Amino acid sequence: MKGLLRTEMEMVIPFHDVDSMGITWHGNYLRYFEVVRCLLLDKLGYNYRTMLESGYAWPIVDVQIKYVKSSTFDQKVKVIAAIVEWENRLRINYQIVDAKTNARITKGYTIQAAVEIATQELCFVTPEVFQQKIRPLLDKSQS
């Protein structure tokens, strides 16, 4: 999966995340997306605490998920996230794949928009503080 910045994590599907048939409950995939998104934002140096300190909230305004195949209790998976848009909104693409076979289990995306906390106004252009974090990545990709 391509993107301006990418990260991944491995995890084992825990018993408390599955239904009585041993299949991962569909809502848990969004939680897995959130965990890897936090890792991605940490890697960028602009996590949720930093966002708040800079005067912006970044609520999710859209989410899409496609369930390709089921995951099951005790299955080892990779959860992958990549920033693919950032100029006017933040779009992060996700994939969950089997750690052994790389078979796709789930894919999706989230879209977040910057909101200035002081005014509660939606920003139609990504704030400068976020652009400062992205610029070094753009410079690397162009060289």
PDB file of C-alpha atoms in Angstrom:
ATOM      1  CA  MET A   1       0.000   0.000   0.000  1.00  0.00           C
ATOM      2  CA  LYS A   2       1.485   3.301  -1.093  1.00  0.00           C
ATOM      3  CA  GLY A   3       1.270   6.615   0.676  1.00  0.00           C
ATOM      4  CA  LEU A   4       3.267   9.622   1.755  1.00  0.00           C
ATOM      5  CA  LEU A   5       3.860   8.035   5.151  1.00  0.00           C
ATOM      6  CA  ARG A   6       3.116   4.429   6.080  1.00  0.00           C
ATOM      7  CA  THR A   7       3.263   2.262   9.172  1.00  0.00           C
ATOM      8  CA  GLU A   8       2.095  -1.161  10.233  1.00  0.00           C
ATOM      9  CA  MET A   9       1.673  -3.264  13.326  1.00  0.00           C
ATOM     10  CA  GLU A  10       1.160  -6.940  13.974  1.00  0.00           C
ATOM     11  CA  MET A  11      -1.384  -8.269  16.404  1.00  0.00           C
ATOM     12  CA  VAL A  12      -3.130 -11.479  17.347  1.00  0.00           C
ATOM     13  CA  ILE A  13      -6.933 -11.386  17.323  1.00  0.00           C
ATOM     14  CA  PRO A  14      -7.913 -11.714  20.996  1.00  0.00           C
ATOM     15  CA  PHE A  15     -10.746 -13.887  22.283  1.00  0.00           C
ATOM     16  CA  HIS A  16     -12.725 -10.872  23.525  1.00  0.00           C
ATOM     17  CA  ASP A  17     -12.891  -9.469  19.956  1.00  0.00           C
ATOM     18  CA  VAL A  18     -14.700 -12.464  18.422  1.00  0.00           C
ATOM     19  CA  ASP A  19     -18.295 -13.631  18.388  1.00  0.00           C
ATOM     20  CA  SER A  20     -19.615 -17.053  19.400  1.00  0.00           C
ATOM     21  CA  MET A  21     -18.426 -18.486  16.055  1.00  0.00           C
ATOM     22  CA  GLY A  22     -14.852 -17.314  16.671  1.00  0.00           C
ATOM     23  CA  ILE A  23     -15.075 -14.622  13.958  1.00  0.00           C
ATOM     24  CA  THR A  24     -13.894 -11.075  14.659  1.00  0.00           C
ATOM     25  CA  TRP A  25     -16.861  -8.789  15.314  1.00  0.00           C
ATOM     26  CA  HIS A  26     -17.021  -6.268  12.452  1.00  0.00           C
ATOM     27  CA  GLY A  27     -16.852  -3.160  14.673  1.00  0.00           C
ATOM     28  CA  ASN A  28     -13.451  -4.135  16.029  1.00  0.00           C
ATOM     29  CA  TYR A  29     -11.799  -3.465  12.674  1.00  0.00           C
ATOM     30  CA  LEU A  30     -12.435   0.254  13.167  1.00  0.00           C
ATOM     31  CA  ARG A  31     -10.691   0.012  16.536  1.00  0.00           C
ATOM     32  CA  TYR A  32      -7.701  -1.660  14.854  1.00  0.00           C
ATOM     33  CA  PHE A  33      -7.680   1.183  12.308  1.00  0.00           C
ATOM     34  CA  GLU A  34      -7.600   3.665  15.185  1.00  0.00           C
ATOM     35  CA  VAL A  35      -4.660   1.986  16.913  1.00  0.00           C
ATOM     36  CA  VAL A  36      -2.531   1.957  13.751  1.00  0.00           C
ATOM     37  CA  ARG A  37      -3.637   5.528  12.922  1.00  0.00           C
ATOM     38  CA  CYS A  38      -2.282   6.662  16.300  1.00  0.00           C
ATOM     39  CA  LEU A  39       1.036   4.934  15.518  1.00  0.00           C
ATOM     40  CA  LEU A  40       1.107   6.678  12.134  1.00  0.00           C
ATOM     41  CA  LEU A  41       0.457  10.101  13.666  1.00  0.00           C
ATOM     42  CA  ASP A  42       3.135   9.444  16.304  1.00  0.00           C
ATOM     43  CA  LYS A  43       5.554   8.629  13.482  1.00  0.00           C
ATOM     44  CA  LEU A  44       4.620  11.929  11.803  1.00  0.00           C
ATOM     45  CA  GLY A  45       5.184  13.812  15.063  1.00  0.00           C
ATOM     46  CA  TYR A  46       1.625  15.180  15.098  1.00  0.00           C
ATOM     47  CA  ASN A  47      -0.446  12.923  17.334  1.00  0.00           C
ATOM     48  CA  TYR A  48      -3.772  13.773  18.955  1.00  0.00           C
ATOM     49  CA  ARG A  49      -2.207  15.509  21.960  1.00  0.00           C
ATOM     50  CA  THR A  50      -0.034  17.618  19.646  1.00  0.00           C
ATOM     51  CA  MET A  51      -3.099  18.442  17.536  1.00  0.00           C
ATOM     52  CA  LEU A  52      -4.948  19.772  20.570  1.00  0.00           C
ATOM     53  CA  GLU A  53      -1.899  21.723  21.755  1.00  0.00           C
ATOM     54  CA  SER A  54      -1.659  23.331  18.305  1.00  0.00           C
ATOM     55  CA  GLY A  55      -5.281  24.501  18.525  1.00  0.00           C
ATOM     56  CA  TYR A  56      -6.913  21.997  16.188  1.00  0.00           C
ATOM     57  CA  ALA A  57      -9.166  18.994  16.499  1.00  0.00           C
ATOM     58  CA  TRP A  58      -9.277  16.487  13.647  1.00  0.00           C
ATOM     59  CA  PRO A  59     -12.607  14.648  13.845  1.00  0.00           C
ATOM     60  CA  ILE A  60     -13.336  11.794  11.489  1.00  0.00           C
ATOM     61  CA  VAL A  61     -15.921  13.023   8.998  1.00  0.00           C
ATOM     62  CA  ASP A  62     -16.103   9.927   6.797  1.00  0.00           C
ATOM     63  CA  VAL A  63     -15.178   6.285   7.128  1.00  0.00           C
ATOM     64  CA  GLN A  64     -15.403   3.411   4.682  1.00  0.00           C
ATOM     65  CA  ILE A  65     -14.652  -0.211   5.330  1.00  0.00           C
ATOM     66  CA  LYS A  66     -14.894  -3.271   3.110  1.00  0.00           C
ATOM     67  CA  TYR A  67     -14.898  -6.705   4.659  1.00  0.00           C
ATOM     68  CA  VAL A  68     -13.137  -9.015   2.234  1.00  0.00           C
ATOM     69  CA  LYS A  69     -12.612 -12.062   4.423  1.00  0.00           C
ATOM     70  CA  SER A  70     -13.107 -12.925   8.089  1.00  0.00           C
ATOM     71  CA  SER A  71     -10.393 -12.971  10.697  1.00  0.00           C
ATOM     72  CA  THR A  72     -10.652 -15.348  13.611  1.00  0.00           C
ATOM     73  CA  PHE A  73      -9.588 -15.844  17.198  1.00  0.00           C
ATOM     74  CA  ASP A  74      -5.829 -16.269  17.625  1.00  0.00           C
ATOM     75  CA  GLN A  75      -5.060 -15.285  14.024  1.00  0.00           C
ATOM     76  CA  LYS A  76      -1.964 -13.138  13.551  1.00  0.00           C
ATOM     77  CA  VAL A  77      -2.660 -10.121  11.343  1.00  0.00           C
ATOM     78  CA  LYS A  78      -0.872  -7.013  10.065  1.00  0.00           C
ATOM     79  CA  VAL A  79      -2.713  -3.704  10.272  1.00  0.00           C
ATOM     80  CA  ILE A  80      -1.334  -1.148   7.808  1.00  0.00           C
ATOM     81  CA  ALA A  81      -2.048   2.582   7.492  1.00  0.00           C
ATOM     82  CA  ALA A  82      -0.834   5.185   4.997  1.00  0.00           C
ATOM     83  CA  ILE A  83      -1.461   8.909   4.542  1.00  0.00           C
ATOM     84  CA  VAL A  84      -2.667   9.410   0.967  1.00  0.00           C
ATOM     85  CA  GLU A  85      -4.215  12.920   1.097  1.00  0.00           C
ATOM     86  CA  TRP A  86      -3.365  15.880   3.284  1.00  0.00           C
ATOM     87  CA  GLU A  87      -3.845  19.220   1.468  1.00  0.00           C
ATOM     88  CA  ASN A  88      -7.489  19.927   2.351  1.00  0.00           C
ATOM     89  CA  ARG A  89      -8.301  16.944   4.517  1.00  0.00           C
ATOM     90  CA  LEU A  90      -6.461  13.996   5.963  1.00  0.00           C
ATOM     91  CA  ARG A  91      -7.202  10.697   4.261  1.00  0.00           C
ATOM     92  CA  ILE A  92      -5.628   7.555   5.645  1.00  0.00           C
ATOM     93  CA  ASN A  93      -5.976   4.234   3.855  1.00  0.00           C
ATOM     94  CA  TYR A  94      -5.935   0.969   5.799  1.00  0.00           C
ATOM     95  CA  GLN A  95      -5.491  -2.716   5.124  1.00  0.00           C
ATOM     96  CA  ILE A  96      -5.640  -5.674   7.425  1.00  0.00           C
ATOM     97  CA  VAL A  97      -3.923  -8.767   6.065  1.00  0.00           C
ATOM     98  CA  ASP A  98      -3.070 -12.212   7.344  1.00  0.00           C
ATOM     99  CA  ALA A  99       0.482 -12.016   8.728  1.00  0.00           C
ATOM    100  CA  LYS A 100       1.533 -15.358   7.206  1.00  0.00           C
ATOM    101  CA  THR A 101      -0.087 -15.279   3.772  1.00  0.00           C
ATOM    102  CA  ASN A 102      -0.639 -11.532   3.203  1.00  0.00           C
ATOM    103  CA  ALA A 103      -4.215 -12.366   2.158  1.00  0.00           C
ATOM    104  CA  ARG A 104      -6.369  -9.257   2.478  1.00  0.00           C
ATOM    105  CA  ILE A 105      -8.969  -9.409   5.222  1.00  0.00           C
ATOM    106  CA  THR A 106     -10.264  -5.843   5.373  1.00  0.00           C
ATOM    107  CA  LYS A 107      -9.551  -2.513   3.712  1.00  0.00           C
ATOM    108  CA  GLY A 108     -10.891   0.968   4.188  1.00  0.00           C
ATOM    109  CA  TYR A 109     -10.164   4.601   4.817  1.00  0.00           C
ATOM    110  CA  THR A 110     -10.893   7.454   7.174  1.00  0.00           C
ATOM    111  CA  ILE A 111     -11.174  11.124   6.342  1.00  0.00           C
ATOM    112  CA  GLN A 112     -10.467  13.722   8.979  1.00  0.00           C
ATOM    113  CA  ALA A 113     -10.912  17.474   8.705  1.00  0.00           C
ATOM    114  CA  ALA A 114      -9.192  20.124  10.795  1.00  0.00           C
ATOM    115  CA  VAL A 115     -11.412  22.204  13.055  1.00  0.00           C
ATOM    116  CA  GLU A 116     -10.014  25.266  14.813  1.00  0.00           C
ATOM    117  CA  ILE A 117     -10.828  24.664  18.463  1.00  0.00           C
ATOM    118  CA  ALA A 118     -11.166  28.352  19.429  1.00  0.00           C
ATOM    119  CA  THR A 119     -13.770  29.141  16.770  1.00  0.00           C
ATOM    120  CA  GLN A 120     -15.134  25.634  16.078  1.00  0.00           C
ATOM    121  CA  GLU A 121     -14.751  26.446  12.375  1.00  0.00           C
ATOM    122  CA  LEU A 122     -13.889  23.837   9.772  1.00  0.00           C
ATOM    123  CA  CYS A 123     -10.618  24.520   7.953  1.00  0.00           C
ATOM    124  CA  PHE A 124     -10.847  24.115   4.198  1.00  0.00           C
ATOM    125  CA  VAL A 125      -7.064  24.061   3.879  1.00  0.00           C
ATOM    126  CA  THR A 126      -4.826  21.965   6.106  1.00  0.00           C
ATOM    127  CA  PRO A 127      -3.381  24.179   8.859  1.00  0.00           C
ATOM    128  CA  GLU A 128       0.229  25.325   8.540  1.00  0.00           C
ATOM    129  CA  VAL A 129       1.273  23.364  11.642  1.00  0.00           C
ATOM    130  CA  PHE A 130       0.360  20.102   9.891  1.00  0.00           C
ATOM    131  CA  GLN A 131       1.915  21.206   6.608  1.00  0.00           C
ATOM    132  CA  GLN A 132       5.213  21.763   8.460  1.00  0.00           C
ATOM    133  CA  LYS A 133       5.174  18.096   9.497  1.00  0.00           C
ATOM    134  CA  ILE A 134       4.422  16.899   5.941  1.00  0.00           C
ATOM    135  CA  ARG A 135       6.926  19.083   4.033  1.00  0.00           C
ATOM    136  CA  PRO A 136      10.027  17.016   4.891  1.00  0.00           C
ATOM    137  CA  LEU A 137       8.254  13.909   3.570  1.00  0.00           C
ATOM    138  CA  LEU A 138       7.387  15.719   0.342  1.00  0.00           C
ATOM    139  CA  ASP A 139      11.007  16.826  -0.063  1.00  0.00           C
ATOM    140  CA  LYS A 140      12.180  13.201   0.329  1.00  0.00           C
ATOM    141  CA  SER A 141       9.643  11.893  -2.191  1.00  0.00           C
ATOM    142  CA  GLN A 142      10.693  14.484  -4.792  1.00  0.00           C
ATOM    143  CA  SER A 143      14.425  13.799  -4.532  1.00  0.00           C
TER     144      SER A 143
END
